[in-house]
C-alpha atoms as an extended CHARMM CRD file, in Angstrom:
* protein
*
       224  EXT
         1         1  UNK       CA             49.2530000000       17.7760000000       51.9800000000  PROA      1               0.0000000000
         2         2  UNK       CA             49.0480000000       21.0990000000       50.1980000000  PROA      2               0.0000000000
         3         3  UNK       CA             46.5490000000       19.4530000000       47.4070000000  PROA      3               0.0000000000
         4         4  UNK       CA             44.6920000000       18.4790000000       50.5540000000  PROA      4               0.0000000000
         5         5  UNK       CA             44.2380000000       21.2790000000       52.2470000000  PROA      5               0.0000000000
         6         6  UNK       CA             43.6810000000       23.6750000000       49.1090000000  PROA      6               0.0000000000
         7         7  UNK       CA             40.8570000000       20.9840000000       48.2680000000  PROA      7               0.0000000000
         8         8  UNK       CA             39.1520000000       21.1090000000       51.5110000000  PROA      8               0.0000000000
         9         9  UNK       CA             39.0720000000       24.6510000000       51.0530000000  PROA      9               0.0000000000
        10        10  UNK       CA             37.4580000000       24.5270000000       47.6660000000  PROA      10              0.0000000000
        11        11  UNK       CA             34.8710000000       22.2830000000       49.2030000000  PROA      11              0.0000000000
        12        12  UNK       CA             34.5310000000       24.4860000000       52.0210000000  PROA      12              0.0000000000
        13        13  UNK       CA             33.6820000000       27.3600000000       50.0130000000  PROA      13              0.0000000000
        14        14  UNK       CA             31.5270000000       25.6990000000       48.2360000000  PROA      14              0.0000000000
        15        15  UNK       CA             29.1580000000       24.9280000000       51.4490000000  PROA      15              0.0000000000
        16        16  UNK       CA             29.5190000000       28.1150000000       52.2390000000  PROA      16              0.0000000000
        17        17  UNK       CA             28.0050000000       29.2020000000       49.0460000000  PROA      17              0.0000000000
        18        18  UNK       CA             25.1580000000       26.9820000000       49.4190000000  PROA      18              0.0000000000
        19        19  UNK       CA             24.4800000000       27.9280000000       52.9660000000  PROA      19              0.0000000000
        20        20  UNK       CA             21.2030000000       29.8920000000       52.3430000000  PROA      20              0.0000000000
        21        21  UNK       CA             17.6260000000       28.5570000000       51.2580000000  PROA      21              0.0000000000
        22        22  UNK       CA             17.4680000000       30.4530000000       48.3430000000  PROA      22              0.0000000000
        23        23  UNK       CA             20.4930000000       29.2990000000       46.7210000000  PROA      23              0.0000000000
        24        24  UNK       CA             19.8220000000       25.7000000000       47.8850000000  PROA      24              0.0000000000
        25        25  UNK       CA             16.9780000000       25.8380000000       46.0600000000  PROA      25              0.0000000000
        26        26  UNK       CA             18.0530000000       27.2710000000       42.8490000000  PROA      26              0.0000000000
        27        27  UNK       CA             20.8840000000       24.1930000000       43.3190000000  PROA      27              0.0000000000
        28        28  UNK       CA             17.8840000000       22.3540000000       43.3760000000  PROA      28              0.0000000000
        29        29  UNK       CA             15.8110000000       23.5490000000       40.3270000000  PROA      29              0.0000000000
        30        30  UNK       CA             19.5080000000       23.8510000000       38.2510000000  PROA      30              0.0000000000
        31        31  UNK       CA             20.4240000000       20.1140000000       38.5810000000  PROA      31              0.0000000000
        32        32  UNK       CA             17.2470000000       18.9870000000       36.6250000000  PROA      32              0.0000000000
        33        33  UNK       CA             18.2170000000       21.2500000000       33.9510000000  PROA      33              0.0000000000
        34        34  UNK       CA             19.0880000000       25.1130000000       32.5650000000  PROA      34              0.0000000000
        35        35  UNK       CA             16.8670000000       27.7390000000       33.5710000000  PROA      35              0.0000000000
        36        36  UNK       CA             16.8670000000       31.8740000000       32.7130000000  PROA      36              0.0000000000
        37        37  UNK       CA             17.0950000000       34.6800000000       35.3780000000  PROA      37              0.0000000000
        38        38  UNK       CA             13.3420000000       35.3340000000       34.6760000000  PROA      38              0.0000000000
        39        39  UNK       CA             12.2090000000       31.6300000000       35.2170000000  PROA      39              0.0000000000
        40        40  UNK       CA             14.3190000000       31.2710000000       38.3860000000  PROA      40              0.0000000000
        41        41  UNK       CA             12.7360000000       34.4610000000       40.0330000000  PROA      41              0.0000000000
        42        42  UNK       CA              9.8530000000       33.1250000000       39.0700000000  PROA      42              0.0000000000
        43        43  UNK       CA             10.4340000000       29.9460000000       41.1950000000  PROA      43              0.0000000000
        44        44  UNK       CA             11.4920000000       32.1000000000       44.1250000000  PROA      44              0.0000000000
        45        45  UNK       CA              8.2670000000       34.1100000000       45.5230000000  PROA      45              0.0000000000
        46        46  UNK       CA              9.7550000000       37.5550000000       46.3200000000  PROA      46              0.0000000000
        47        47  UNK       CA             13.0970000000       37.9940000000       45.6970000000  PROA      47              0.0000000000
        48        48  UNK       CA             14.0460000000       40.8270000000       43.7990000000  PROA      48              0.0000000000
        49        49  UNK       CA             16.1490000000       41.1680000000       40.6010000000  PROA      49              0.0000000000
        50        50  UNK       CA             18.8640000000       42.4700000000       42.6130000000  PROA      50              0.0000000000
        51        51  UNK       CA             18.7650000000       39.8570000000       45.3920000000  PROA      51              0.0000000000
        52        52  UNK       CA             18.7130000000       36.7130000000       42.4490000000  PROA      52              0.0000000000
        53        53  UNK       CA             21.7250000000       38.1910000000       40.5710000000  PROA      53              0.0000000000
        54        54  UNK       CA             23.9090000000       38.5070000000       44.3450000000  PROA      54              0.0000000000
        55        55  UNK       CA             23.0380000000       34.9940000000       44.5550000000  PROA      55              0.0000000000
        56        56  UNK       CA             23.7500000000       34.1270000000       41.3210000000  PROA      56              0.0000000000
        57        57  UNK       CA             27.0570000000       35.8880000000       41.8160000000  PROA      57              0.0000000000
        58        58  UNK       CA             28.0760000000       34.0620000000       44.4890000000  PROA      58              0.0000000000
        59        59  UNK       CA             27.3690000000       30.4910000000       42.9800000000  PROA      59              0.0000000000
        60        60  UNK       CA             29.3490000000       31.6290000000       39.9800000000  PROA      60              0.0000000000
        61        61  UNK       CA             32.2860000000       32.9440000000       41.6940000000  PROA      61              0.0000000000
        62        62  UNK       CA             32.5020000000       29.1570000000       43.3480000000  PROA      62              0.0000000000
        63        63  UNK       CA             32.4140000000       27.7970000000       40.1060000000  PROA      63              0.0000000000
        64        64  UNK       CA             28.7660000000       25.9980000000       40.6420000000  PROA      64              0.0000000000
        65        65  UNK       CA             26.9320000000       27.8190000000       37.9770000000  PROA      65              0.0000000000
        66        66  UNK       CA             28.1730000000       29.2970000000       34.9240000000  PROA      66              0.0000000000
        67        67  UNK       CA             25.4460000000       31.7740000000       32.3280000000  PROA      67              0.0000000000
        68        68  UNK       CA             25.2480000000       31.5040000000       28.5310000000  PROA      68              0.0000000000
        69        69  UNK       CA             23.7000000000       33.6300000000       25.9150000000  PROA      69              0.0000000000
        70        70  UNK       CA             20.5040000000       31.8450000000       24.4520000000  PROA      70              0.0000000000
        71        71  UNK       CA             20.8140000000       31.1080000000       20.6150000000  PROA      71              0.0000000000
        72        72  UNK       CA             17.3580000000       32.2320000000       20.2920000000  PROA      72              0.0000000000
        73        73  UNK       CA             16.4700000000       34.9720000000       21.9300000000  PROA      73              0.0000000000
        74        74  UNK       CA             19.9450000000       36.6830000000       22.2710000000  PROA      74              0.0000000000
        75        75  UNK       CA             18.8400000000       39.4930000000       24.8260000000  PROA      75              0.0000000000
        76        76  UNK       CA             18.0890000000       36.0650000000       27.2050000000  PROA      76              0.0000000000
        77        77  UNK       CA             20.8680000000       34.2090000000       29.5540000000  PROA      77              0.0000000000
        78        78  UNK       CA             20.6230000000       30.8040000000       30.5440000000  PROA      78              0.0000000000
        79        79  UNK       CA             22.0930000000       29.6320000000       33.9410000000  PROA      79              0.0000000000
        80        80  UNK       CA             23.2810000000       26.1260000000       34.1330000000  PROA      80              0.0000000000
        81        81  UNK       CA             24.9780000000       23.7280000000       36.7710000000  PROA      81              0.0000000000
        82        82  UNK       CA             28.7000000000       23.4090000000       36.1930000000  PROA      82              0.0000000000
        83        83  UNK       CA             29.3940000000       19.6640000000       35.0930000000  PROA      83              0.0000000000
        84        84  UNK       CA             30.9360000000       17.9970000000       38.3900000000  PROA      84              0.0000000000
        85        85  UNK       CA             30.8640000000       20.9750000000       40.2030000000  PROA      85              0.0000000000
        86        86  UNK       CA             28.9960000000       19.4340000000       43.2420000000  PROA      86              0.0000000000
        87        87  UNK       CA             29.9570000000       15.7530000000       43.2970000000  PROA      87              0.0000000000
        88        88  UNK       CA             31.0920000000       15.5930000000       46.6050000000  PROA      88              0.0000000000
        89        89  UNK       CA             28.1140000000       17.5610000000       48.1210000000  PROA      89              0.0000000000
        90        90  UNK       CA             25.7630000000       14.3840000000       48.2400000000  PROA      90              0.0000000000
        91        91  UNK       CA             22.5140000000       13.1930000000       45.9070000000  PROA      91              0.0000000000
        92        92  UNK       CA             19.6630000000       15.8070000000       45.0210000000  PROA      92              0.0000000000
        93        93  UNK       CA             15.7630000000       15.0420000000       44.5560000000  PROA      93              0.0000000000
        94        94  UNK       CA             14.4010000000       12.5730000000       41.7340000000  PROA      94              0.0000000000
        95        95  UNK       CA             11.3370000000       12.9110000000       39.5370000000  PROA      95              0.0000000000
        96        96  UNK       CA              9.2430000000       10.5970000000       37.6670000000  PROA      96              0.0000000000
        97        97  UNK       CA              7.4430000000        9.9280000000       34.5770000000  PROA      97              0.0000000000
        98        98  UNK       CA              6.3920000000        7.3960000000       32.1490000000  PROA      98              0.0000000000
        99        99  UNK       CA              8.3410000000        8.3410000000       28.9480000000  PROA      99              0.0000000000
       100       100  UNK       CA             10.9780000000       10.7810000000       28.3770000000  PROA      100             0.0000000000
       101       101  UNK       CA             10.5160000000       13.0370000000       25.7220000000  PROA      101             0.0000000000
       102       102  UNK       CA             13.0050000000       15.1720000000       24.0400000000  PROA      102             0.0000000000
       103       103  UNK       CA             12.5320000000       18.6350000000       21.9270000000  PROA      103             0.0000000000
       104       104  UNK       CA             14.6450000000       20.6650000000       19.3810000000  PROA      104             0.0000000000
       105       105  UNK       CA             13.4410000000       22.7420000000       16.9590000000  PROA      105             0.0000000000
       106       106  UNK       CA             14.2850000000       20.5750000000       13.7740000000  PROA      106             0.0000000000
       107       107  UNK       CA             14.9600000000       17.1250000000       15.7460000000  PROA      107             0.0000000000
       108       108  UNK       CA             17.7660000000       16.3320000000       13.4410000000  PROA      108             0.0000000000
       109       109  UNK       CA             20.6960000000       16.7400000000       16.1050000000  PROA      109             0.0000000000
       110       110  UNK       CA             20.2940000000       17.0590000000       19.4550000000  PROA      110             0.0000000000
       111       111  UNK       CA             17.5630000000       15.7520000000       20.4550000000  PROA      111             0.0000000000
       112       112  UNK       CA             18.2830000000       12.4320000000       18.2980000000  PROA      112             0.0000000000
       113       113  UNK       CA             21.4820000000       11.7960000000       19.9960000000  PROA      113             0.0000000000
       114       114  UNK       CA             19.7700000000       12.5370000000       23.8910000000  PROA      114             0.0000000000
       115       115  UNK       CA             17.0990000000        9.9110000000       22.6700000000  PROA      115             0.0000000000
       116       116  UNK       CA             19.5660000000        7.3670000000       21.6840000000  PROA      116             0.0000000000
       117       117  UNK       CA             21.6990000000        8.0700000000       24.8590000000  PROA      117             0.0000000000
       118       118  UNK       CA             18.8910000000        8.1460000000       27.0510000000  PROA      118             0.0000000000
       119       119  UNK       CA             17.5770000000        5.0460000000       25.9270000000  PROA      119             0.0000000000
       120       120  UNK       CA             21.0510000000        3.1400000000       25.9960000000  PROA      120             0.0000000000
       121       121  UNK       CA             20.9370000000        4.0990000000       29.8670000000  PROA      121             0.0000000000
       122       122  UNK       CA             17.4210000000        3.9500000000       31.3490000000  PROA      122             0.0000000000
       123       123  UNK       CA             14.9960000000        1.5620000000       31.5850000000  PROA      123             0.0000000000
       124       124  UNK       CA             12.1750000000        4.7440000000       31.2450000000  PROA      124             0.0000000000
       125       125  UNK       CA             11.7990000000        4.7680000000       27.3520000000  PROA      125             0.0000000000
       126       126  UNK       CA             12.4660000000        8.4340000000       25.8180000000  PROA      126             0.0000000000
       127       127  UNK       CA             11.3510000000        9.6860000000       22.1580000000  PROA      127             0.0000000000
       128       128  UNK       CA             12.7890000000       12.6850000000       21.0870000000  PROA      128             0.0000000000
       129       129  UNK       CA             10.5310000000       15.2930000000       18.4120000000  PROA      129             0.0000000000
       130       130  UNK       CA             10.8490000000       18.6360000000       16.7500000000  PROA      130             0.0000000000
       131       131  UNK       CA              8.7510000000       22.0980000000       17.0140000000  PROA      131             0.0000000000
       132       132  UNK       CA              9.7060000000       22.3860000000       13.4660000000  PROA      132             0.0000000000
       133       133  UNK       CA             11.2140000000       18.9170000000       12.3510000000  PROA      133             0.0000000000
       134       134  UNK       CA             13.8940000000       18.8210000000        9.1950000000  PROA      134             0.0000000000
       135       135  UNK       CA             13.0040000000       16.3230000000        6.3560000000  PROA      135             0.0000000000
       136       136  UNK       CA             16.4020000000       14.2180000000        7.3620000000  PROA      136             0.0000000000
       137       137  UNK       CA             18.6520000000       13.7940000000       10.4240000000  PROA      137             0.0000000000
       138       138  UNK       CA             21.7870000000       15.4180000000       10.0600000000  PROA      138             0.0000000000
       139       139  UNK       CA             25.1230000000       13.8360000000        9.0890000000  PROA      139             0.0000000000
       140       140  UNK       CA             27.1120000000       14.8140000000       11.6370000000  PROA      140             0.0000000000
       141       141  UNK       CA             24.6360000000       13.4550000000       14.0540000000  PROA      141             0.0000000000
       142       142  UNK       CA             24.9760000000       10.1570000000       12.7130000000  PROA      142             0.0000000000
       143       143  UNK       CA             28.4530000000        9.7400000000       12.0270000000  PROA      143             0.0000000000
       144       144  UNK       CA             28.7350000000       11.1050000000       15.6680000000  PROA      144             0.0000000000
       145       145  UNK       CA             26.1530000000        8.8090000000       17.0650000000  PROA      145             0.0000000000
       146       146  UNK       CA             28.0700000000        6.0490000000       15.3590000000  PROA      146             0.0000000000
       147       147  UNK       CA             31.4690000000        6.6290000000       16.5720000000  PROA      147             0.0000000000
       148       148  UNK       CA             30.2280000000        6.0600000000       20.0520000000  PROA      148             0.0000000000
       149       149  UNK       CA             28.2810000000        2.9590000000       19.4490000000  PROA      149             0.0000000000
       150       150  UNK       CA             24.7570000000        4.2620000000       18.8600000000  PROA      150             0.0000000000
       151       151  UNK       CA             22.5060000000        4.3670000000       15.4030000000  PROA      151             0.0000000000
       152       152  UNK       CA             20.6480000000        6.8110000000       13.9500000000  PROA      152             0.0000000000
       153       153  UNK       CA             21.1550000000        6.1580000000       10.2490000000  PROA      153             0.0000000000
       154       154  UNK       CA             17.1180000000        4.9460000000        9.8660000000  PROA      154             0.0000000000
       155       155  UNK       CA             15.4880000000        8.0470000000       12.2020000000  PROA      155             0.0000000000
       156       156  UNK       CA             13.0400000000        9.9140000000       10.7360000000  PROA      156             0.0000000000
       157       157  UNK       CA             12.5810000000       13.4530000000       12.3760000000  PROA      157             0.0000000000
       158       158  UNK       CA              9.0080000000       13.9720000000       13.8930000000  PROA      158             0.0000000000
       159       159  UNK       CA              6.8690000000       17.1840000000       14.7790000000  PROA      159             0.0000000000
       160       160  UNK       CA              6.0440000000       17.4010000000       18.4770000000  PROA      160             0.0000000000
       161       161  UNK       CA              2.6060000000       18.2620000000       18.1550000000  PROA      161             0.0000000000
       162       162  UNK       CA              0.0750000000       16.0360000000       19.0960000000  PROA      162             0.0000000000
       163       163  UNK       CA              2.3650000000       13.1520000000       20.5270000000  PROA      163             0.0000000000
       164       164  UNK       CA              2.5060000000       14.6720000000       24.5320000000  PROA      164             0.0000000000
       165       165  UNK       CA              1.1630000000       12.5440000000       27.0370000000  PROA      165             0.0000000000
       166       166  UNK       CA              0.2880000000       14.0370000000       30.5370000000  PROA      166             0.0000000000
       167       167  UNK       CA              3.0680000000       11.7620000000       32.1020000000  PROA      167             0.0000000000
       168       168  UNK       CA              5.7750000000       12.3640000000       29.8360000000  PROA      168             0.0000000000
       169       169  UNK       CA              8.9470000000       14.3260000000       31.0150000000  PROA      169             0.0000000000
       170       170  UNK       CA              9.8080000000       16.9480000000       28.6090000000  PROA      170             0.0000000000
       171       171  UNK       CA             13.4640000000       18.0480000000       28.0430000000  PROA      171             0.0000000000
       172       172  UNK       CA             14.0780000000       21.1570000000       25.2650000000  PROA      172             0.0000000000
       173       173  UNK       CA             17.6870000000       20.8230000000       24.3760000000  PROA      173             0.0000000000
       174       174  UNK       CA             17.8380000000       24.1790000000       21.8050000000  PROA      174             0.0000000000
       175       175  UNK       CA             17.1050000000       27.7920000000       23.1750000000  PROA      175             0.0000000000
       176       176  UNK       CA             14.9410000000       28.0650000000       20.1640000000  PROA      176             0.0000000000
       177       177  UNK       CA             12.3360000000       25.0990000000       20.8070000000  PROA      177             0.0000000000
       178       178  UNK       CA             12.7640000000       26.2570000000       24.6470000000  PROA      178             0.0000000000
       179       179  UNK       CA             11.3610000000       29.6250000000       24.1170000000  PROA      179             0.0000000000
       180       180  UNK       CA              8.6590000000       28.9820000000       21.8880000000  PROA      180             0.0000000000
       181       181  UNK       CA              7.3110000000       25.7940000000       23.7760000000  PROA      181             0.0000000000
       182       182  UNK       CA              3.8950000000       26.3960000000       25.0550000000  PROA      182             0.0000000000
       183       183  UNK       CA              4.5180000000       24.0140000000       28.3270000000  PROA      183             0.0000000000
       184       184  UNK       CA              6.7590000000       24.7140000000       30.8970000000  PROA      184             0.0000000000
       185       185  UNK       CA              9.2370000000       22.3520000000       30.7630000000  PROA      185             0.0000000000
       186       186  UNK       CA             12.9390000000       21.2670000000       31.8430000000  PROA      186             0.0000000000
       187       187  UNK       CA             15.5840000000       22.7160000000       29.4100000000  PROA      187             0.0000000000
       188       188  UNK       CA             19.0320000000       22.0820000000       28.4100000000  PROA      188             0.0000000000
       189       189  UNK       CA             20.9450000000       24.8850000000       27.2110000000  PROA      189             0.0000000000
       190       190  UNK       CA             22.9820000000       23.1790000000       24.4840000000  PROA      190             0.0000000000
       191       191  UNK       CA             24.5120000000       25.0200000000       21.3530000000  PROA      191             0.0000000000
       192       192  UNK       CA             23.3210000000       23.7300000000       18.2440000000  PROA      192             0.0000000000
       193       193  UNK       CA             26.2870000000       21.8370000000       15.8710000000  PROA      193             0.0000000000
       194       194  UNK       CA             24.6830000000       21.8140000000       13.1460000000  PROA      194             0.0000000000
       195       195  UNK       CA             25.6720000000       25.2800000000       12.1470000000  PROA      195             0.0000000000
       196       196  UNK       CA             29.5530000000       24.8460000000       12.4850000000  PROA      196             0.0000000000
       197       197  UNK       CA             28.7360000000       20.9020000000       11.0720000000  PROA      197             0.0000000000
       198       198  UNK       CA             32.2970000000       20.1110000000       12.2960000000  PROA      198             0.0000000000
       199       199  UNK       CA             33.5270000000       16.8570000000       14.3440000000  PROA      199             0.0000000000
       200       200  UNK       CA             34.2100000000       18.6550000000       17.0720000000  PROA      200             0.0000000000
       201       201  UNK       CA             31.0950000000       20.9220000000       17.0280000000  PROA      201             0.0000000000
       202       202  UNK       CA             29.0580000000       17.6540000000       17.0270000000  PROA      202             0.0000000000
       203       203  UNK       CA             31.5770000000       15.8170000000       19.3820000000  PROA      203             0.0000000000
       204       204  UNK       CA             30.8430000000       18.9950000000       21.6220000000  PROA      204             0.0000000000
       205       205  UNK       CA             27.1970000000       18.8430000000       21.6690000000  PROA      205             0.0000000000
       206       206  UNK       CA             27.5000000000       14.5410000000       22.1640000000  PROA      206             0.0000000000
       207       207  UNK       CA             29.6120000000       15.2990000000       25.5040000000  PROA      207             0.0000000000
       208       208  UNK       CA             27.0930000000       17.9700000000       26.8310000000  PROA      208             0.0000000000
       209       209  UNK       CA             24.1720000000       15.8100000000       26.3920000000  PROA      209             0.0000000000
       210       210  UNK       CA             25.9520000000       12.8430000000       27.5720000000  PROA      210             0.0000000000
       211       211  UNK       CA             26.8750000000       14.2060000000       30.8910000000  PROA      211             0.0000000000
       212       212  UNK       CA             23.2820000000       15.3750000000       31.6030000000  PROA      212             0.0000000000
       213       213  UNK       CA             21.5730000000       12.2740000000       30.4120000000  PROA      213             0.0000000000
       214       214  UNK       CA             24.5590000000       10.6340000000       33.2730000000  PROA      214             0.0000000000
       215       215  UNK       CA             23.5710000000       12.8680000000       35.4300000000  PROA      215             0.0000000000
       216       216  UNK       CA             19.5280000000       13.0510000000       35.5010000000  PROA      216             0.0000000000
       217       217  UNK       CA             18.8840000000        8.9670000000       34.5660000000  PROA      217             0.0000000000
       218       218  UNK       CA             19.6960000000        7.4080000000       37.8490000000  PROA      218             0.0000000000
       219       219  UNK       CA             17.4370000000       10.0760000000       39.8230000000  PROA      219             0.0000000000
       220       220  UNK       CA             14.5570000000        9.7500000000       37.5560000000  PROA      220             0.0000000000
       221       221  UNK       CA             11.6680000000        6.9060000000       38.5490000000  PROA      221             0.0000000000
       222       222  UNK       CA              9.4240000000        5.6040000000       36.3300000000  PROA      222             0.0000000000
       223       223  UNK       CA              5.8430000000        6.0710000000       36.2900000000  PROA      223             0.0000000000
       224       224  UNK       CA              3.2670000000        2.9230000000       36.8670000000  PROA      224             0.0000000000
């Protein structure tokens, strides 16, 4: 009874937290993907610095939204949607598009392994490319693709130039391609493994994508 009540509670604070358009809508914007301070005050017309980070505080003392430094641009945060935080809360909007398209900066890790997990899910196609592609796909991303049932062994990293379509939906998974992308586009804050180049920085970055591509493939509608 005690695990009961302690969980309504948790649930009940979380409605509370959401009870105000603003945050509803940054709930909104943050289940499609990661966004900065900057780019959600951007999204909300009027509201001052102040105002976003008491709302921000409040979501992250509820354990909705947790920040992250940006791997790029270190003096930037990136906000992102705690993973299960709001599965009891009901479904959230969809979007559409012909082909998903992921970015990295070298397309050798991350966005490789969202490609092959997107595509193992979703009937949209997705193609994943690199603002400044590596000659060969990592190892670790292939021996981690592998262990959970997916190949990369024959990818070939590609640059993202030139291969946009108007109805693709574009994904950045690294800070770095994020913040040099000329389009404004969804992003997924996810630390790069290829650094560390250990099994469970790799296994790390698998899980985070995995979740997300769970997440965002059932609400997404393709294009005809």
């Amino acid at each position: 009874m005690n695990d009961e009540r302690n969980s309504l509670e948790l649930r009940a604070a979380k409605h509370a937290a959401l009870a105000d358009p603003a945050r509803l809508w940054m709930l909104d914007l943050l289940t499609f993907g990661d966004l900065s301070p900057t780019e959600l005050q951007s999204e909300l017309v009027g509201m001052t610095s102040n105002l976003l980070a008491h709302h921000l505080n409040v979501l992250e003392r509820e354990g909705i939204v947790s920040r992250g430094r940006s791997e790029g641009d270190g003096r930037r945060t990136y906000v992102r949607l705690n993973p299960g935080a709001l599965l009891e809360l009901g479904s959230f909007a969809t979007a559409g598009a012909e082909r998903v398209v992921f970015v990295c900066s070298a397309n050798s890790a991350r966005s490789q392994l969202a490609q092959s997990l997107w595509n193992d899910v979703s009937e949209i196609p997705a193609i994943s490319a690199g603002t400044h592609p590596a000659d060969r796909v990592a190892a670790g991303a292939i021996a981690i693709a592998a262990r959970h049932g997916l190949d990369l062994a024959e990818v070939v990293p590609q640059q993202v130039d030139g291969i946009l379509r108007d109805t693709d939906f574009v994904i950045t998974v690294c800070d770095r391609a994020h913040e040099e992308f000329p389009e404004r586009v969804l992003h997924w804050s996810v630390p790069d493994p290829v650094p560390a180049s250990t099994d469970d920085a790799f296994e790390a970055a698998f899980a985070d994508l995995a979740s997300r591509v769970t997440r965002l493939a059932p609400r997404m509608l393709a294009l005809t």
